[in-house]
RNA sequence: GGGGGCGUAGCUCAAUUGGUUAGAGCAUCGGAUUGUCGAUCCGAAGGUUGCGGGUUCGAUCCCCGUCGCCCUCGCCA
């Protein structure tokens, strides 16, 4: 071991001692007689001074360039007064080089980790090892380590066992599209990579493990987003003999500890709970951002009395009219309103009605194309119902309930962002509970499980499972932070007859259920305790804790939006012999050897 | 699969209405410089304007195609 101390951790107490530092040249300044080198490692930076009287060591110091790797030994001294650098933690000391070894001369880096200039993301991803030397990235990985460590400690203190579950798993084509892995030993058969360890953790409860946790990798072959990767990490939990509030209390405690120890923020002992129904009615989404108001108001009754046909027809045909009041929105231009309308149409609305309060129409009046259809008395009712005043803007959607929720929910978020209504420094946690257990698939008309088919219905709603399945609520819960879903879970079904009723409701025949979930159904027969759990999205959680804009900023080696790894060039073609071993043939593409990896086509010739 | 944005030197960006030899900062290379810390000064080198085609006397600029990255809808808890 060459190193005595990390660059960022040398302290004044070590002044006068001979110490050895190892690291990368973060910057160099040659003043002819004296050369300064900033040496960087994962902890920070320490200034090295090379002086002419050291001969060869000085000459080596002069030759150092950015990102060279060196080991330097020398005396740590206090800097001269006035020569200190308050911008780095070690700015009051410096190392006078007495010996130095150049471990590896570096080629000029594609970009400099110490530069303040932003670098385009594809370049960063291609040279990720350089990118990870940048302070924000190093800090993100260190922070991530602290989060997982704390989670493991917390779970350990609460009696959880960390148990690994298989990555090579059985295909269960419910939910997201799966990644498949061909089996060499069973020609023609495939494993799937798990979307989550859901069924294994339930089986572990049947096995009597009582409390299971895992920092689990999950795989989903779906479109990517700034908050979605094809492989991502969850804190996966499952507990036996618990009910909803037990899981919620445990996770609340974990989150409070994370915020307290890693962010020095004290969160309330209990996070607000909100039913799914209330979330939709007030915010239009099942993961409300409660950092600002502008809530949805149902004005169907009033709207039906107006002379505006769109409103009357919507209500008459079983739909509704919902509004949001945009504070100060009266100043929006016609162009901006047109853009909002276009946005509304993108989310499924046929149109967007708007009313300006006061302004050109005069104090206490309403303006805009539909104002004339609303009598003064009804105008007053709308003002009261929406809480809007002169200078504000009312946006209205008249449609089916689901469309009105969606459109106004999305517009609310967009306007909240652009108008700067959100308090960026607040942490609004929220448990959303009482989700509907089932919904109707728009395309097929079939009843489908909203969460997954092993979610237990609320005991009170069980009697109406067959008569009115869409009214059945589930023992499911989501944890929402500032409008982002960071976790979700449920109490599971532990009785086989209830599971059978659910399968039958979902149109899954006993034979089909047997084929897909035999092991789980077996397990439920052989002594299943009541159990439930939750999974927290690690990547999103850490992204939010650090205030980053994308989960790629908290993942060491993320993939691009097209699922490629720019550093390793995965995925890539494989040798014909490999395919033959797996009894696979690639069809529908140019013959092997002509097929060029998509991302390689634009590569420049060397 | 649909919509949008971007692509110029190793990196970050300029380049008038389509007009002469495509510029700057940082990095790199050479030189100067004994207290800097985003060092400074002098000099040099560095370009198939992602790729292919088209329009034009002339294309970084306009058009078509294609590849890549990002955002977004669908999709996905």
XYZ file of C-alpha atoms (C1' of nucleotides) in Angstrom:
683
model
C 0.000 0.000 0.000
C 1.584 3.194 -1.154
C -0.982 5.705 0.052
C -0.924 7.165 3.550
C -3.999 9.348 3.167
C -6.520 10.371 0.530
C -5.910 13.689 -1.236
C -9.100 15.267 0.038
C -8.514 14.102 3.586
C -5.097 15.533 4.461
C -5.542 17.686 7.517
C -3.563 20.302 9.374
C -2.724 17.779 12.104
C -0.551 15.968 9.575
C 1.593 19.046 8.937
C 5.298 18.298 9.402
C 4.920 14.626 8.529
C 6.158 12.805 5.449
C 3.117 11.458 3.648
C 2.406 9.726 0.358
C -0.510 10.669 -1.876
C -1.802 8.828 -4.965
C -3.996 10.267 -7.654
C -4.667 11.909 -10.963
C -3.328 15.297 -12.099
C -6.350 17.585 -11.972
C -4.403 20.643 -13.090
C -0.809 21.923 -13.302
C 0.733 25.372 -13.173
C 4.372 25.770 -14.187
C 5.897 29.007 -12.908
C 9.366 28.229 -14.172
C 10.941 27.938 -10.785
C 8.080 26.283 -8.986
C 5.460 23.896 -10.307
C 2.050 23.352 -8.745
C 0.084 20.206 -9.368
C -3.432 19.586 -8.062
C -3.684 15.898 -7.278
C -7.155 14.391 -7.293
C -8.670 11.184 -5.999
C -12.244 10.258 -5.128
C -12.132 12.310 -1.930
C -10.937 15.608 -3.336
C -7.829 17.575 -4.233
C -4.473 18.405 -2.615
C -1.878 20.787 -4.004
C 1.611 19.391 -4.634
C 4.600 21.739 -4.976
C 7.637 20.738 -7.038
C 10.826 22.746 -6.400
C 13.975 22.981 -8.555
C 16.314 21.757 -5.839
C 14.792 18.264 -6.072
C 16.335 17.772 -9.527
C 14.764 14.759 -11.221
C 11.617 14.969 -9.113
C 11.194 18.598 -10.230
C 11.733 17.616 -13.868
C 9.071 14.913 -13.485
C 6.741 17.483 -11.938
C 7.285 19.822 -14.881
C 6.363 17.074 -17.343
C 3.051 16.176 -15.676
C -0.112 16.818 -17.629
C -3.830 16.433 -16.931
C -4.972 12.960 -15.835
C -1.459 11.520 -15.451
C -1.414 9.051 -12.550
C 1.270 9.692 -9.953
C 2.404 8.732 -6.465
C 4.042 11.585 -4.566
C 5.835 11.562 -1.207
C 6.897 14.609 0.712
C 6.431 16.788 3.724
C 3.051 18.321 4.321
C 3.420 21.992 5.221
C 1.150 24.892 6.080
C 0.754 27.302 3.191
C 2.048 30.855 3.449
C -0.561 33.333 4.689
C -2.381 34.714 1.675
C -1.542 31.663 -0.430
C -4.380 29.529 0.899
C -7.298 28.343 -1.204
C -10.624 28.399 0.633
C -12.342 26.635 -2.282
C -10.869 23.232 -1.445
C -10.966 21.392 1.866
C -7.179 20.997 1.890
C -6.555 24.602 0.888
C -4.531 25.504 3.970
C -1.817 22.909 3.381
C 0.328 21.624 0.530
C 2.711 18.744 -0.082
C 6.349 19.531 -0.954
C 7.329 16.738 -3.338
C 10.470 14.867 -2.305
C 9.828 11.716 -4.320
C 7.458 11.136 -7.216
C 6.594 8.195 -9.443
C 4.742 8.481 -12.692
C 2.533 5.377 -12.731
C 0.956 6.075 -16.071
C 1.202 8.913 -18.569
C -2.282 9.786 -19.841
C -3.231 10.736 -23.369
C -5.073 14.062 -23.585
C -8.528 13.311 -22.169
C -11.575 13.766 -24.409
C -12.753 16.251 -21.800
C -11.417 17.409 -18.482
C -13.092 16.182 -15.293
C -12.151 19.419 -13.563
C -13.650 21.642 -16.260
C -16.760 23.607 -15.412
C -17.970 23.413 -18.991
C -20.891 21.071 -19.578
C -20.098 18.124 -21.843
C -22.684 16.456 -24.046
C -24.053 13.298 -22.549
C -23.070 10.896 -25.312
C -19.423 11.883 -24.910
C -19.698 11.452 -21.160
C -21.227 8.006 -21.587
C -18.597 6.846 -24.066
C -15.807 7.859 -21.693
C -17.713 7.151 -18.493
C -14.508 6.451 -16.524
C -13.467 10.042 -17.199
C -16.934 11.352 -16.456
C -17.060 9.545 -13.122
C -13.939 11.453 -12.055
C -16.031 14.637 -12.130
C -16.925 15.745 -8.634
C -20.737 15.561 -9.023
C -20.548 12.016 -10.368
C -18.111 10.801 -7.730
C -20.324 12.340 -5.081
C -23.418 10.670 -6.522
C -21.818 7.237 -6.359
C -20.548 7.809 -2.827
C -23.987 9.060 -1.806
C -25.621 6.057 -3.415
C -23.354 3.764 -1.431
C -24.405 5.520 1.776
C -28.068 5.112 0.892
C -27.803 1.370 0.263
C -25.646 0.908 3.359
C -28.171 2.722 5.517
C -31.027 0.707 4.017
C -29.253 -2.547 4.815
C -28.476 -1.411 8.355
C -32.029 -0.224 8.956
C -33.557 -3.423 7.644
C -31.109 -5.497 9.648
C -32.122 -3.646 12.809
C -35.743 -4.442 11.999
C -35.205 -8.152 11.598
C -34.907 -8.442 7.840
C -32.795 -11.050 6.093
C -31.122 -10.091 2.836
C -31.782 -12.958 0.475
C -30.804 -13.182 -3.188
C -33.344 -14.312 -5.757
C -32.671 -15.644 -9.253
C -31.810 -13.417 -12.197
C -32.509 -16.292 -14.578
C -36.215 -16.633 -14.033
C -39.349 -17.945 -15.641
C -41.174 -15.954 -18.259
C -44.481 -14.603 -16.928
C -45.801 -12.451 -19.738
C -47.930 -10.189 -17.541
C -47.056 -6.514 -17.322
C -43.903 -5.246 -18.953
C -42.100 -6.821 -21.879
C -39.343 -9.148 -20.691
C -35.752 -9.719 -21.653
C -35.302 -13.328 -22.710
C -32.260 -15.532 -22.230
C -31.980 -18.626 -24.392
C -31.196 -21.899 -22.661
C -28.379 -24.020 -24.091
C -29.306 -27.057 -22.021
C -33.010 -26.916 -22.878
C -32.969 -26.204 -26.598
C -35.729 -23.847 -27.652
C -36.580 -22.799 -24.102
C -35.934 -19.438 -22.527
C -35.363 -17.878 -19.187
C -36.616 -14.353 -18.572
C -34.919 -11.671 -16.527
C -37.232 -10.688 -13.635
C -39.314 -7.501 -13.852
C -39.079 -7.704 -10.063
C -38.558 -10.503 -7.514
C -42.269 -10.304 -6.684
C -43.188 -13.983 -6.643
C -39.954 -15.154 -5.062
C -40.361 -12.830 -2.129
C -43.872 -14.113 -1.549
C -42.567 -17.668 -1.649
C -39.918 -16.666 0.883
C -42.720 -15.602 3.221
C -44.337 -19.023 2.787
C -40.904 -20.456 3.551
C -41.054 -18.776 6.949
C -38.277 -16.229 6.402
C -40.662 -13.678 7.997
C -38.855 -10.569 6.733
C -36.969 -10.393 3.447
C -35.064 -7.527 1.844
C -32.906 -7.191 -1.216
C -31.260 -4.430 -3.201
C -32.623 -6.047 -6.320
C -31.894 -5.474 -9.973
C -35.022 -5.473 -12.132
C -35.353 -5.648 -15.906
C -38.020 -4.266 -18.210
C -37.772 -4.146 -21.979
C -39.823 -1.007 -22.454
C -39.217 2.472 -23.820
C -36.669 4.498 -21.881
C -37.128 7.906 -20.264
C -35.100 10.243 -18.129
C -36.439 8.313 -15.121
C -36.477 4.828 -16.659
C -33.686 2.416 -17.555
C -34.010 -1.128 -18.918
C -32.293 -2.360 -15.765
C -32.856 -0.543 -12.521
C -32.558 -1.141 -8.814
C -35.206 -1.500 -6.152
C -35.122 -1.855 -2.424
C -37.408 -4.863 -2.304
C -39.125 -5.767 0.982
C -41.609 -8.346 2.171
C -42.959 -8.971 5.675
C -45.157 -11.649 7.227
C -48.068 -11.161 9.645
C -48.404 -7.471 8.844
C -51.041 -5.149 7.546
C -50.800 -2.029 5.445
C -49.949 0.347 8.267
C -47.076 -1.880 9.397
C -45.385 -1.628 6.023
C -46.095 2.087 5.812
C -44.678 2.704 9.291
C -41.535 0.726 8.532
C -40.841 2.512 5.253
C -41.679 5.904 6.731
C -39.084 5.231 9.403
C -36.511 4.289 6.783
C -37.163 7.418 4.739
C -36.966 9.609 7.832
C -33.618 8.067 8.750
C -32.288 8.570 5.199
C -33.270 12.227 5.161
C -32.070 12.849 8.653
C -28.650 11.200 8.318
C -27.832 11.954 4.692
C -29.583 15.276 4.093
C -29.866 16.643 7.644
C -33.585 17.132 7.115
C -36.124 16.212 9.795
C -39.297 14.795 8.262
C -42.608 14.451 10.122
C -43.254 11.212 11.998
C -46.230 10.432 9.837
C -46.601 11.212 6.134
C -50.056 12.297 4.916
C -52.305 9.561 3.536
C -54.640 10.201 0.629
C -57.037 7.842 -1.070
C -56.614 7.270 -4.771
C -60.072 8.746 -5.295
C -59.158 11.959 -3.506
C -55.853 12.210 -5.367
C -57.623 11.950 -8.705
C -60.417 14.348 -7.790
C -58.108 17.012 -6.412
C -55.026 16.624 -8.594
C -56.034 14.486 -11.579
C -53.139 12.082 -11.063
C -52.413 9.175 -8.739
C -49.075 10.703 -7.696
C -49.970 14.257 -6.769
C -47.381 16.965 -6.420
C -48.752 18.646 -3.319
C -46.160 21.416 -3.254
C -48.643 23.814 -4.835
C -52.389 24.330 -5.143
C -54.248 24.918 -8.391
C -56.421 21.918 -7.600
C -59.079 20.517 -9.892
C -62.669 21.505 -9.138
C -65.734 19.673 -10.411
C -68.187 22.284 -11.699
C -70.453 19.914 -13.636
C -73.615 21.051 -11.891
C -73.020 24.739 -12.614
C -71.694 24.093 -16.118
C -74.812 22.145 -17.055
C -76.900 25.262 -16.381
C -74.908 27.456 -18.747
C -75.767 27.984 -22.401
C -72.448 26.531 -23.548
C -73.339 23.420 -25.538
C -70.009 21.668 -24.962
C -70.521 21.848 -21.197
C -74.185 20.843 -21.296
C -73.583 17.928 -23.661
C -70.668 16.576 -21.656
C -72.716 16.482 -18.462
C -75.820 15.179 -20.215
C -73.851 12.260 -21.668
C -72.529 11.184 -18.285
C -69.290 13.108 -18.381
C -68.232 16.033 -16.267
C -66.797 19.531 -16.395
C -63.699 20.189 -14.338
C -61.720 23.392 -13.941
C -58.464 24.659 -12.586
C -57.849 28.272 -11.631
C -54.468 29.552 -12.816
C -53.332 32.314 -10.472
C -52.328 35.378 -12.490
C -53.123 33.434 -15.662
C -55.106 36.349 -17.044
C -51.912 37.678 -18.592
C -51.403 34.605 -20.805
C -51.422 35.548 -24.485
C -53.668 34.037 -27.100
C -50.630 32.163 -28.414
C -49.880 30.677 -25.022
C -53.505 29.636 -24.661
C -53.370 27.981 -28.074
C -50.295 26.085 -26.967
C -52.092 24.914 -23.838
C -54.997 23.782 -25.997
C -52.629 21.814 -28.237
C -51.135 20.250 -25.142
C -54.594 19.356 -23.863
C -55.400 17.644 -27.140
C -52.214 15.629 -26.874
C -53.528 14.207 -23.629
C -56.837 13.254 -25.171
C -59.053 16.310 -24.758
C -61.239 17.436 -27.625
C -60.622 21.019 -26.623
C -59.775 23.356 -23.816
C -62.144 26.102 -22.690
C -60.689 29.163 -21.041
C -62.133 32.104 -19.197
C -60.280 35.219 -18.129
C -61.452 36.928 -14.976
C -61.496 40.714 -14.917
C -58.913 42.295 -17.208
C -60.298 43.572 -20.505
C -63.758 42.343 -19.537
C -63.778 44.735 -16.603
C -63.518 44.097 -12.893
C -65.837 41.335 -11.684
C -66.612 40.198 -15.244
C -65.495 37.250 -17.319
C -63.817 37.370 -20.730
C -62.960 34.923 -23.464
C -64.937 33.127 -26.143
C -67.292 31.238 -23.823
C -67.928 33.897 -21.195
C -71.041 35.097 -23.022
C -72.702 31.706 -22.514
C -72.497 32.011 -18.737
C -74.989 34.181 -16.879
C -73.694 36.624 -14.271
C -75.176 34.524 -11.480
C -73.475 31.375 -12.713
C -70.251 33.319 -13.199
C -70.388 34.162 -9.540
C -70.995 30.514 -8.653
C -67.944 29.517 -10.690
C -65.799 32.122 -8.959
C -66.790 30.749 -5.594
C -66.378 27.123 -6.632
C -62.913 27.613 -8.099
C -61.685 30.274 -5.715
C -60.581 32.336 -8.701
C -60.429 36.135 -8.668
C -59.829 38.944 -11.158
C -56.534 38.455 -12.962
C -56.807 34.671 -12.858
C -57.515 32.246 -15.656
C -59.962 29.352 -15.587
C -59.197 26.302 -17.707
C -62.032 23.859 -18.260
C -62.251 20.377 -19.715
C -65.640 18.843 -20.445
C -65.290 15.147 -21.061
C -65.274 11.737 -19.484
C -63.999 11.800 -15.917
C -60.710 10.033 -16.832
C -59.944 12.491 -19.641
C -60.711 15.542 -17.512
C -58.466 14.224 -14.738
C -55.643 13.461 -17.104
C -55.714 16.698 -19.090
C -56.095 19.073 -16.167
C -53.686 17.038 -14.068
C -50.999 17.392 -16.730
C -51.740 21.075 -17.416
C -51.619 21.768 -13.698
C -48.135 20.290 -13.495
C -46.917 22.115 -16.559
C -48.281 25.444 -15.375
C -47.012 24.842 -11.863
C -43.537 24.424 -13.299
C -43.612 27.332 -15.719
C -45.202 29.698 -13.226
C -42.729 28.648 -10.553
C -45.410 27.687 -8.049
C -43.457 24.809 -6.541
C -41.358 25.296 -3.470
C -38.206 23.581 -4.693
C -36.827 23.124 -1.215
C -39.743 21.205 0.251
C -40.079 17.439 0.550
C -43.748 16.540 0.180
C -44.168 12.872 0.953
C -47.551 11.289 0.502
C -48.959 7.789 0.851
C -51.598 7.157 -1.771
C -53.849 4.315 -0.622
C -57.057 2.511 -1.543
C -56.225 2.095 -5.209
C -58.826 0.430 -7.369
C -57.901 -3.209 -7.619
C -59.039 -3.564 -11.165
C -59.671 -1.584 -14.290
C -61.115 -2.241 -17.694
C -58.670 -2.650 -20.539
C -59.737 -0.025 -23.095
C -58.661 -2.146 -26.037
C -60.067 -5.552 -25.099
C -62.797 -4.607 -22.620
C -61.412 -7.203 -20.207
C -61.000 -6.644 -16.471
C -57.328 -6.450 -15.601
C -55.423 -6.139 -12.351
C -54.183 -2.627 -11.754
C -51.212 -3.600 -9.601
C -50.714 -7.330 -10.042
C -53.081 -10.262 -9.599
C -51.736 -11.173 -6.145
C -52.842 -7.930 -4.522
C -55.376 -8.412 -1.778
C -58.684 -6.529 -2.032
C -59.883 -4.506 0.957
C -61.813 -6.842 3.268
C -64.874 -4.566 3.094
C -64.948 -4.748 -0.698
C -64.479 -8.501 -1.051
C -68.250 -9.236 -1.214
C -68.653 -7.152 -4.373
C -65.718 -8.839 -6.160
C -67.984 -10.587 -8.658
C -70.957 -8.183 -8.702
C -69.057 -4.898 -9.079
C -65.353 -5.583 -9.549
C -64.457 -2.036 -10.644
C -65.559 -0.713 -7.249
C -63.241 -3.081 -5.380
C -60.331 -1.327 -3.751
C -56.991 -2.996 -3.159
C -54.659 -3.104 -0.180
C -52.149 -1.307 -2.347
C -50.132 1.778 -1.534
C -47.723 4.062 -3.328
C -45.167 6.366 -1.786
C -45.054 9.681 -3.650
C -42.460 12.404 -3.250
C -43.014 15.793 -4.895
C -45.155 14.237 -7.601
C -42.826 11.344 -8.326
C -43.756 7.781 -7.481
C -40.809 6.358 -5.589
C -42.328 3.136 -4.378
C -45.341 0.918 -4.344
C -46.532 -2.241 -2.760
C -49.449 -4.129 -1.356
C -50.713 -6.691 1.070
C -50.862 -9.930 -0.868
C -53.490 -12.596 -1.100
C -52.522 -15.466 1.168
C -55.618 -17.650 0.765
C -55.932 -19.817 -2.255
C -59.698 -19.464 -2.693
C -59.452 -15.679 -2.866
C -56.651 -16.049 -5.398
C -58.855 -18.342 -7.458
C -61.730 -15.847 -7.411
C -59.363 -13.144 -8.645
C -58.022 -15.318 -11.448
C -61.534 -16.179 -12.480
C -62.473 -12.488 -12.464
C -59.465 -11.703 -14.631
C -60.444 -14.407 -17.078
C -57.440 -16.534 -16.216
C -58.555 -20.163 -16.337
C -57.409 -22.590 -13.654
C -55.344 -24.378 -16.297
C -53.723 -21.118 -17.395
C -53.093 -20.045 -13.810
C -51.597 -23.448 -13.099
C -49.328 -23.154 -16.103
C -48.099 -19.659 -15.241
C -48.078 -19.580 -11.465
C -48.126 -23.209 -10.353
C -45.351 -22.683 -7.838
C -47.101 -19.768 -6.181
C -50.454 -21.520 -6.052
C -48.754 -24.570 -4.587
C -47.060 -22.380 -2.038
C -50.380 -20.837 -1.022
C -51.661 -24.364 -0.281
C -48.794 -25.347 1.973
C -49.079 -22.751 4.718
C -48.930 -19.163 3.566
C -48.834 -16.479 6.267
C -50.529 -13.129 5.711
C -47.857 -10.996 4.112
C -47.180 -7.829 2.210
C -44.364 -5.635 1.096
C -43.136 -2.816 -1.016
C -40.436 -1.889 -3.502
C -38.702 1.482 -3.574
C -37.083 2.702 -6.777
C -33.498 3.332 -5.718
C -32.514 5.279 -8.803
C -35.396 7.736 -8.574
C -35.058 8.064 -4.837
C -31.372 8.941 -5.041
C -31.992 11.231 -8.014
C -34.518 13.204 -5.962
C -32.340 13.285 -2.860
C -29.516 14.771 -4.913
C -31.749 17.037 -6.989
C -30.568 15.540 -10.281
C -32.638 15.713 -13.449
C -32.146 12.148 -14.640
C -31.537 8.757 -13.063
C -28.594 8.398 -15.436
C -26.827 10.906 -13.178
C -26.919 8.465 -10.259
C -26.129 5.247 -12.155
C -22.496 4.390 -12.850
C -23.039 2.887 -16.281
C -26.454 3.779 -17.651
C -27.816 3.016 -21.092
C -28.993 5.467 -23.737
C -32.596 6.003 -24.703
C -32.217 3.297 -27.362
C -30.921 0.841 -24.780
C -27.303 0.868 -25.900
C -24.183 1.206 -23.790
C -21.952 3.734 -25.532
C -18.886 2.618 -23.601
C -19.044 -1.133 -24.227
C -21.078 -0.902 -27.445
C -23.618 -3.388 -26.095
C -25.759 -4.886 -27.469
C -23.643 -6.360 -30.238
C -23.713 -9.167 -32.802
C -22.413 -12.532 -31.596
C -20.428 -15.293 -33.276
C -22.406 -17.800 -35.344
C -21.030 -20.560 -33.113
C -22.647 -18.933 -30.094
C -25.981 -18.839 -31.864
C -25.612 -22.459 -32.932
C -24.937 -23.506 -29.329
C -28.203 -21.873 -28.345
C -30.148 -23.273 -31.266
C -30.868 -19.739 -32.422
C -30.916 -18.157 -35.849
C -31.239 -14.460 -36.596
C -33.893 -13.947 -39.238
C -35.262 -10.958 -41.109
C -31.918 -9.150 -41.151
C -29.026 -9.005 -43.615
C -26.846 -12.147 -43.452
C -24.515 -12.286 -40.509
C -21.338 -10.321 -41.011
C -23.147 -7.671 -43.046
C -25.242 -6.594 -40.139
C -23.647 -3.514 -38.671
C -24.482 -2.471 -35.125
C -26.753 0.518 -35.443
C -24.712 2.726 -33.167
C -21.454 1.871 -34.972
C -22.690 3.166 -38.322
C -22.109 6.806 -37.426
C -18.658 6.197 -35.968
C -15.943 8.237 -37.537
C -13.172 6.395 -39.297
C -9.947 6.497 -37.290
C -44.295 3.163 -33.776
C -45.630 8.952 -33.660
C -44.067 14.269 -32.515
C -40.044 17.706 -31.329
C -34.830 19.450 -30.478
C -29.725 18.830 -31.455
C -25.189 17.087 -34.482
C -19.184 22.376 -36.985
C -11.508 21.193 -34.231
C -10.282 16.359 -28.659
C -14.227 19.470 -25.556
C -17.727 23.887 -25.351
C -19.569 27.074 -28.942
C -19.509 31.093 -33.327
C -19.916 31.776 -38.628
C -24.875 38.198 -41.557
C -29.662 36.738 -46.866
C -26.594 30.648 -49.620
C -20.746 33.809 -51.093
C -13.691 34.432 -50.978
C -8.913 30.873 -46.950
C -15.034 27.883 -41.543
C -13.394 31.349 -36.272
C -12.916 31.723 -30.620
C -12.103 29.754 -25.527
C -10.300 25.377 -23.123
C -7.237 21.042 -24.046
C -2.579 19.577 -26.954
C 2.629 20.900 -28.703
C 7.066 24.584 -28.411
C 9.004 28.803 -25.650
C 8.968 32.357 -21.315
C 7.879 32.599 -16.189
C 9.813 31.229 -8.236
C 3.514 31.287 -5.131
C -0.215 29.793 -8.525
C -4.861 27.488 -7.650
C -10.383 28.302 -13.982
C -2.375 31.079 -13.423
C -0.273 34.524 -17.059
C 2.467 35.959 -21.670
C 4.415 34.665 -26.841
C 4.013 31.135 -30.762
C 2.289 26.558 -33.331
C -0.604 22.700 -34.751
C -5.493 20.964 -35.041
C -11.686 20.535 -39.721
C -14.483 14.797 -44.926
C -19.229 20.981 -40.862
C -22.332 12.960 -38.376
C -23.002 10.074 -43.136
C -25.248 9.723 -48.262
C -27.780 12.093 -52.096
C -30.162 16.497 -54.357
C -30.992 21.909 -55.706
C -27.398 25.860 -57.055
C -22.215 29.233 -60.562
C -21.455 28.368 -55.276
C -24.203 24.658 -49.412
C -22.139 24.563 -42.333
C -26.712 27.231 -44.147
C -32.101 25.050 -48.468
C -34.487 19.926 -49.716
C -34.672 14.335 -49.237
C -32.828 10.031 -46.911
C -29.989 7.831 -43.063
C -27.258 7.268 -38.277
C -26.600 8.961 -33.278
C -27.935 11.602 -28.653
C -31.821 14.057 -25.753
C -37.099 15.388 -24.602
C -42.038 13.652 -25.290
C -46.808 10.580 -26.630
C -47.890 5.539 -26.939
C -45.651 1.801 -23.780
C -43.980 0.870 -18.745
C -45.210 0.743 -11.864
